[in-house]
Amino acid sequence: MSGYYLQVYGCQMNQHEAGLVRSILAADGFQETHDPSRAELLLVMACAVRSHAEERALGRLKSLRGLARKRPGVLTGLLGCMSADVRDSVVTERKADLVIGPDQYRRLPELVRAARHTKDQQAAGELTGENYDGIYPEARHPVCGTVTVMRGCDCRCSYCVVPLTRGPERSKQLKQVLAETEHLAARGIQDLTLLGQNVLAYDDGRADFTQLLREVSAVAGIRRIRFLTSHPKDLTKRVLEKIAALPKVCPALHLPVQSGSDRILELMNRPYTRQEYSDKVRLARTLLPDLGLTTDVMVGFPSETEQDLEDTLDLVKEVRFDFAYMFRFSQRPGTAAEKLGPKVSESEAGRRLAVLIETQNRITRERNHDMIGRSFELLIEGAASKGGGMLGRTRSNRPVVVYGDVFIGDVLEAKVTGMRGWTPVAEHFAAVAAAAPS
Ligand code: SAM
Ligand code: SF4
């Protein structure tokens, strides 16, 4: 039995991929340890979307390499999404014994053995269109689970490295998605999130996104279904009506806007205008009452002016998202935006980001405060991070802290009575029938 340690960077997609790697290693007799000083294989799963995340992954790899040097025979590996520059430097300067791209995880056990045996570095980065059919990623949470329905991306957002690091878009066969969903449901998962870079474009040759939702809805035991990410260009009235018609599909959208300036959206190669985006939000809010709406926004894109920033702030104030992931533009090798200028300085982009965060945080607090006095169906997901109580989530994906005798997996009808910091708190609740609607 061989012990491995795995450190993961990046988004929910990468966390899910880590489950895939764990499952592949477990099938080969590897056992995970949380103590790197006891492991024989030290792995870092990288994220190349922003340079900061990539640098952190490389920093961690370096420190694990230091640890490995003290114990002969211990191997280090860099896995996942990495830019070509990073891959080249890790390979040529031998910063890791294994360098394995997102389509090559099946080969991990074999490459570990080869590295042990030959003492040579093993690198496998080919993008082969792998969908990992037949592998059930290890799931750790007792009630919330994820299924990747698509891999890669065909959009060419000018800032984004994902199409280069993960290859072309492909949908997993519906049969496989259903098998993974049933597997999760059998483990007690009630809350399912379908993952892909643009799930609205799902097409396995037979089923589209709405059919996918209908079929996943039919899996017994699954109570709530969400999905991310949705590209605004593909959000249509038909899709919204289908979501509204399926009771298990939650009224929640993660709809990245990126910018409120039409000029910047065009430079980003995001094929919608600010007006089209807000019209879609209005339609979504009409068709899906109590919609939970989150977004991604970026500042400091090349040539962004004070007026472009104002347009973004204006959009944020108009739409009033529940929550936003907010970023400073990060130049990525090989992307179209690399050639655009003039660049916005790091310090100016930092100032703009701070203004954006302050604006959105105020809105998030106000929207949470507006929940006081209203009742919501909550699924209890775990202990609240600070200050006691349990954390539940509404169907529209909004967190609520509950005090009282409740347990993970409980479904409650709870009334929000106040706030703890930014988070709504519920003290009065009643259990909802345990069985998920069929
Ligand atoms: N496919 C999804 C989409 O289109 O919204 C999300 C993919 S990306 C991994 C998540 C978010 O990271 C993007 O929505 C964008 O806001 C941000 N992002 C991507 N590339 C970036 C870059 N070069 N600099 C800063 N943020 C970036
Ligand atoms: Fe990147 Fe755009 Fe694809 Fe999202 S949709 S992964 S931002 S290229």
XYZ file of C-alpha atoms and ligand atoms in Angstrom:
473
model
C 0.000 0.000 0.000
C 1.460 3.349 -1.061
C 0.506 6.637 0.619
C -0.054 9.838 -1.329
C -0.680 13.452 -0.412
C -2.713 15.729 -2.708
C -2.983 19.508 -2.508
C -5.624 21.057 -4.772
C -5.834 24.632 -6.087
C -8.678 26.245 -8.003
C -12.421 26.102 -8.498
C -15.145 23.502 -7.940
C -14.191 21.919 -11.255
C -10.671 21.264 -9.978
C -12.011 19.956 -6.651
C -14.121 17.545 -8.662
C -11.091 16.526 -10.738
C -9.260 15.809 -7.514
C -12.039 13.287 -6.740
C -11.295 11.659 -10.084
C -7.586 11.381 -9.258
C -8.382 9.991 -5.786
C -10.636 7.376 -7.294
C -8.001 6.325 -9.887
C -5.305 6.083 -7.208
C -7.551 4.209 -4.756
C -8.386 1.613 -7.425
C -4.650 0.963 -7.698
C -4.111 0.536 -3.972
C -2.849 4.028 -3.123
C -4.075 5.483 0.140
C -4.431 9.200 0.828
C -2.719 10.806 3.786
C -3.071 14.397 4.975
C 0.471 14.395 6.318
C 2.983 15.035 3.499
C 5.886 13.866 5.660
C 4.423 10.326 5.655
C 3.550 10.111 1.947
C 5.585 8.448 -0.773
C 3.887 10.456 -3.510
C 3.400 14.227 -3.159
C 0.961 15.705 -5.664
C -0.156 19.251 -6.442
C -3.180 19.881 -8.609
C -2.694 23.215 -10.370
C -5.067 25.820 -11.781
C -3.835 28.005 -14.652
C -6.775 30.420 -14.892
C -4.951 33.244 -13.088
C -1.193 33.564 -12.643
C -1.563 33.931 -8.868
C -3.149 30.467 -8.512
C -0.483 28.973 -10.732
C 2.306 30.618 -8.714
C 0.814 29.294 -5.475
C 0.725 25.773 -6.909
C 4.346 26.064 -8.032
C 5.343 27.425 -4.602
C 3.708 24.457 -2.905
C 5.365 22.056 -5.327
C 8.731 23.576 -4.443
C 8.180 23.115 -0.719
C 7.006 19.507 -1.239
C 10.082 18.897 -3.351
C 12.210 20.062 -0.415
C 10.420 17.505 1.745
C 10.913 14.756 -0.866
C 14.653 15.381 -1.074
C 15.002 14.430 2.591
C 13.360 11.044 1.973
C 14.863 9.117 -0.942
C 12.307 7.377 -3.123
C 9.555 9.922 -2.501
C 8.134 11.311 -5.774
C 6.558 14.695 -6.538
C 3.990 15.411 -9.239
C 2.246 18.395 -10.814
C -1.218 17.564 -12.127
C -3.983 19.308 -14.015
C -4.512 22.577 -15.726
C -1.213 24.380 -16.381
C -0.092 26.919 -18.953
C 2.424 25.852 -21.608
C 5.121 28.079 -20.025
C 4.742 26.423 -16.647
C 4.671 22.936 -18.102
C 7.864 23.654 -20.068
C 9.686 25.051 -17.051
C 8.606 22.172 -14.781
C 9.688 19.617 -17.370
C 12.982 21.171 -18.464
C 14.090 22.193 -14.977
C 12.776 18.942 -13.502
C 10.744 20.654 -10.811
C 8.629 17.478 -10.462
C 9.043 13.761 -11.152
C 5.598 13.568 -12.765
C 3.882 16.213 -14.926
C 0.390 15.093 -15.880
C -2.244 17.028 -17.832
C -6.033 16.919 -17.272
C -6.653 14.186 -19.882
C -3.966 11.800 -18.608
C -5.045 10.897 -15.057
C -5.894 7.301 -15.991
C -2.171 6.766 -16.597
C -1.167 8.123 -13.192
C -0.535 4.754 -11.422
C 1.429 3.431 -14.398
C 3.520 6.630 -14.619
C 4.228 6.540 -10.875
C 5.536 3.003 -11.255
C 7.633 4.011 -14.289
C 9.131 6.975 -12.409
C 9.959 4.739 -9.436
C 11.472 2.082 -11.602
C 13.494 4.174 -14.066
C 14.102 7.281 -11.896
C 13.278 9.252 -15.072
C 10.777 12.092 -15.137
C 7.373 11.093 -16.562
C 5.441 13.754 -18.468
C 2.056 13.212 -20.139
C 0.117 16.252 -21.271
C -1.661 15.276 -24.507
C -5.237 16.520 -24.798
C -7.112 13.480 -26.065
C -10.769 14.389 -25.467
C -10.853 12.102 -22.415
C -14.200 12.077 -20.551
C -13.299 9.534 -17.841
C -16.312 7.335 -18.554
C -16.608 4.493 -16.076
C -14.773 6.300 -13.275
C -16.763 7.457 -10.264
C -14.931 10.384 -8.674
C -14.493 10.046 -4.935
C -17.075 12.258 -3.214
C -16.377 13.496 0.279
C -19.389 15.534 1.301
C -22.226 13.491 2.805
C -25.103 15.330 1.072
C -23.705 17.571 -1.693
C -22.134 16.097 -4.823
C -20.954 17.112 -8.280
C -20.998 15.466 -11.689
C -18.946 16.848 -14.573
C -21.195 16.790 -17.641
C -18.789 18.491 -20.037
C -15.065 18.988 -20.305
C -13.029 21.536 -22.270
C -14.372 24.708 -23.843
C -15.018 26.006 -27.365
C -15.624 29.625 -26.373
C -12.733 31.890 -27.152
C -12.954 34.478 -24.394
C -9.846 36.495 -25.177
C -8.497 36.464 -21.592
C -8.987 32.774 -20.908
C -6.443 29.963 -20.949
C -8.965 27.145 -20.374
C -9.488 26.208 -24.061
C -5.692 25.892 -24.329
C -5.179 23.877 -21.150
C -8.290 21.669 -21.302
C -8.925 21.365 -25.035
C -12.138 21.396 -27.059
C -15.591 21.120 -25.527
C -17.134 17.653 -25.310
C -20.200 16.389 -23.470
C -20.227 13.255 -21.409
C -22.802 10.701 -22.592
C -26.094 11.118 -20.755
C -25.961 7.427 -19.762
C -22.688 8.055 -17.941
C -24.019 11.216 -16.243
C -27.022 9.243 -15.007
C -24.824 6.376 -13.775
C -22.688 8.831 -11.753
C -25.798 10.565 -10.411
C -27.315 7.239 -9.306
C -24.020 6.300 -7.684
C -24.057 9.564 -5.703
C -27.742 9.202 -4.785
C -27.020 5.706 -3.441
C -24.392 7.296 -1.160
C -26.976 9.715 0.253
C -26.257 12.732 -1.933
C -29.346 14.948 -2.109
C -27.890 18.131 -3.571
C -26.325 17.730 -7.009
C -24.361 20.280 -9.043
C -23.734 19.595 -12.724
C -20.399 21.013 -13.830
C -18.983 22.281 -17.113
C -17.458 25.457 -18.542
C -20.767 26.202 -20.285
C -23.345 23.591 -19.337
C -26.053 25.248 -21.449
C -24.168 23.984 -24.536
C -24.506 20.350 -23.347
C -25.036 18.055 -26.341
C -24.057 14.387 -26.297
C -25.382 13.833 -29.830
C -28.786 12.752 -28.527
C -29.693 14.917 -25.547
C -29.411 18.673 -25.016
C -29.199 20.536 -21.703
C -32.939 20.549 -21.005
C -33.189 16.807 -21.609
C -30.184 16.302 -19.349
C -32.002 18.191 -16.583
C -35.179 16.163 -17.116
C -33.378 12.825 -16.942
C -31.226 13.744 -13.928
C -34.412 14.943 -12.207
C -35.800 11.436 -12.490
C -33.047 9.962 -10.288
C -34.622 8.972 -6.966
C -33.013 10.467 -3.854
C -31.730 13.601 -5.565
C -33.664 16.496 -4.083
C -31.950 19.545 -5.553
C -30.186 20.094 -8.880
C -28.008 23.079 -9.754
C -25.529 23.625 -12.548
C -22.596 25.834 -13.405
C -21.407 27.667 -15.376
C -24.019 29.191 -17.717
C -22.723 31.379 -20.526
C -25.155 34.305 -20.974
C -25.101 33.861 -24.768
C -26.846 30.468 -24.423
C -29.443 31.389 -21.810
C -32.787 31.369 -23.623
C -36.452 31.655 -22.661
C -36.885 27.984 -23.565
C -34.137 26.905 -21.145
C -35.571 29.091 -18.368
C -39.073 27.682 -18.912
C -37.735 24.125 -18.703
C -35.893 24.934 -15.472
C -39.095 26.436 -14.065
C -41.065 23.309 -15.011
C -38.769 20.866 -13.184
C -39.396 20.977 -9.429
C -36.018 19.533 -8.407
C -34.067 22.035 -10.508
C -33.334 24.961 -8.226
C -33.924 28.592 -9.165
C -30.218 29.437 -9.155
C -27.935 30.681 -11.919
C -24.227 31.382 -12.014
C -24.154 33.751 -14.985
C -20.732 35.369 -15.401
C -21.038 38.860 -16.846
C -17.284 39.740 -16.745
C -17.831 43.448 -17.516
C -20.580 46.051 -17.787
C -18.897 47.853 -20.673
C -19.930 46.880 -24.198
C -16.535 47.920 -25.530
C -14.700 45.639 -23.071
C -17.166 42.778 -23.622
C -16.385 42.950 -27.324
C -12.630 42.912 -26.657
C -13.182 39.956 -24.335
C -15.030 38.174 -27.155
C -18.104 37.789 -24.975
C -20.902 37.878 -27.571
C -23.558 39.887 -25.670
C -24.085 43.491 -24.708
C -24.727 44.839 -21.259
C -28.372 45.494 -22.267
C -28.815 41.922 -23.510
C -27.365 40.631 -20.256
C -29.729 42.668 -18.090
C -32.700 41.728 -20.288
C -31.869 38.043 -19.723
C -31.605 38.590 -15.983
C -35.014 40.300 -15.982
C -36.547 37.395 -17.903
C -34.896 34.858 -15.595
C -36.217 36.659 -12.526
C -39.728 36.692 -14.013
C -39.726 33.001 -14.930
C -37.873 31.775 -11.828
C -39.271 33.577 -8.788
C -36.773 34.062 -5.947
C -33.886 33.365 -8.327
C -30.454 33.083 -6.735
C -28.070 34.924 -9.054
C -24.286 34.936 -8.863
C -21.665 36.091 -11.320
C -17.974 36.518 -12.168
C -16.641 40.035 -12.836
C -13.189 41.135 -13.890
C -11.502 44.543 -13.725
C -8.250 45.821 -15.219
C -8.731 44.235 -18.633
C -6.344 45.850 -21.189
C -7.507 49.346 -22.214
C -10.209 49.457 -19.485
C -10.911 53.112 -18.684
C -12.493 54.801 -15.681
C -15.716 54.979 -17.737
C -15.617 51.192 -18.400
C -15.234 50.619 -14.666
C -18.193 52.947 -14.024
C -20.261 50.902 -16.495
C -19.369 47.713 -14.602
C -20.240 49.266 -11.222
C -23.465 50.551 -12.709
C -24.427 47.096 -13.956
C -23.577 45.545 -10.587
C -25.836 48.099 -8.844
C -28.632 47.579 -11.359
C -28.639 43.755 -11.315
C -27.940 43.366 -7.566
C -26.288 39.916 -7.596
C -26.518 37.795 -4.458
C -22.797 37.195 -4.683
C -19.953 37.749 -7.146
C -16.521 36.252 -7.675
C -14.430 39.306 -8.485
C -11.032 39.230 -10.159
C -8.252 41.435 -11.360
C -7.337 40.618 -14.976
C -4.371 38.284 -15.139
C -2.467 38.003 -18.392
C -2.189 34.392 -19.519
C 0.279 33.046 -22.064
C -1.118 32.183 -25.482
C -4.415 34.072 -25.058
C -5.604 36.799 -27.451
C -5.684 39.365 -24.632
C -1.937 38.972 -24.238
C -1.539 41.115 -27.344
C -4.053 43.798 -26.281
C -3.090 47.113 -24.760
C -2.613 49.464 -23.118
C -2.207 47.371 -19.977
C -3.755 48.592 -16.738
C -1.118 48.693 -14.005
C -1.329 46.139 -11.173
C -1.854 48.884 -8.604
C -4.612 50.593 -10.600
C -6.329 47.238 -11.231
C -6.064 46.570 -7.482
C -7.722 49.906 -6.703
C -10.540 49.159 -9.167
C -11.015 45.712 -7.691
C -11.316 47.195 -4.194
C -14.042 49.609 -5.415
C -15.893 46.756 -7.106
C -15.664 44.509 -4.039
C -16.936 47.264 -1.764
C -19.900 47.909 -4.065
C -20.872 44.235 -4.416
C -20.299 43.417 -0.736
C -22.724 46.148 0.295
C -25.325 44.654 -2.076
C -24.688 41.111 -0.778
C -25.203 42.317 2.814
C -28.386 44.171 1.883
C -29.800 41.210 -0.011
C -29.047 38.893 2.907
C -30.659 41.374 5.291
C -33.779 41.381 3.080
C -34.232 37.692 3.924
C -35.169 38.538 7.527
C -38.799 37.675 8.244
C -39.095 35.247 5.310
C -39.227 31.433 5.408
C -37.061 29.147 3.265
C -36.551 25.452 2.675
C -33.063 24.694 3.986
C -30.899 21.649 3.394
C -28.350 21.346 6.209
C -24.865 20.918 4.751
C -22.553 20.975 7.763
C -21.327 22.964 10.736
C -21.176 26.735 10.278
C -17.563 27.850 9.944
C -17.479 30.249 12.908
C -19.630 30.967 15.927
C -21.497 27.663 16.200
C -24.734 26.536 14.583
C -25.248 24.560 11.393
C -25.076 25.839 7.839
C -28.069 25.329 5.599
C -28.682 26.456 2.045
C -31.886 27.687 0.475
C -32.996 26.289 -2.873
C -31.666 29.451 -4.484
C -28.238 28.630 -3.005
C -28.151 31.212 -0.230
C -26.470 30.263 3.059
C -28.387 30.455 6.355
C -27.059 29.574 9.831
C -29.454 27.540 11.967
C -29.270 27.185 15.756
C -30.928 24.190 17.342
C -31.107 20.451 17.138
C -30.387 19.879 13.442
C -28.108 17.474 11.569
C -26.390 17.198 8.194
C -28.927 16.163 5.561
C -31.945 17.526 7.437
C -34.439 19.480 5.362
C -36.204 22.265 7.217
C -38.680 25.009 6.668
C -36.997 27.847 8.540
C -37.728 31.482 9.194
C -34.820 33.939 9.018
C -34.882 36.016 12.175
C -31.641 37.984 12.093
C -28.063 38.203 10.875
C -24.736 36.959 12.162
C -22.226 39.193 10.457
C -23.335 38.906 6.850
C -25.074 35.593 7.150
C -28.816 35.248 7.745
C -29.723 33.275 10.855
C -32.802 31.114 11.438
C -34.027 30.147 14.892
C -37.529 28.859 14.194
C -37.873 25.827 12.000
C -39.842 22.695 11.278
C -38.680 19.486 9.584
C -39.859 18.872 6.036
C -40.754 15.302 4.950
C -37.453 13.438 4.541
C -38.133 11.800 1.170
C -37.035 13.714 -1.912
C -39.820 14.490 -4.362
C -39.856 12.013 -7.236
N -16.448 28.918 -18.054
C -16.820 29.795 -17.060
C -17.328 31.094 -17.654
O -17.251 31.350 -18.796
O -17.803 31.884 -16.914
C -15.799 30.071 -16.014
C -14.415 29.707 -16.260
S -13.155 30.534 -15.460
C -12.340 29.181 -14.832
C -13.846 31.300 -14.045
C -13.704 32.779 -14.065
O -12.354 33.151 -13.971
C -14.184 33.485 -15.325
O -15.549 33.648 -15.355
C -13.441 34.793 -15.271
O -14.157 35.772 -14.549
C -12.192 34.437 -14.485
N -11.020 34.461 -15.358
C -10.758 33.668 -16.411
N -9.605 34.025 -16.988
C -9.126 35.079 -16.284
C -7.975 35.896 -16.386
N -7.099 35.729 -17.362
N -7.805 36.875 -15.476
C -8.697 37.056 -14.484
N -9.796 36.317 -14.345
C -10.019 35.336 -15.238
Fe -12.859 30.459 -20.421
Fe -14.815 31.701 -21.709
Fe -14.606 29.052 -21.838
Fe -15.347 30.211 -19.553
S -16.499 30.254 -21.492
S -13.836 28.579 -19.790
S -14.190 32.060 -19.567
S -13.160 30.517 -22.661
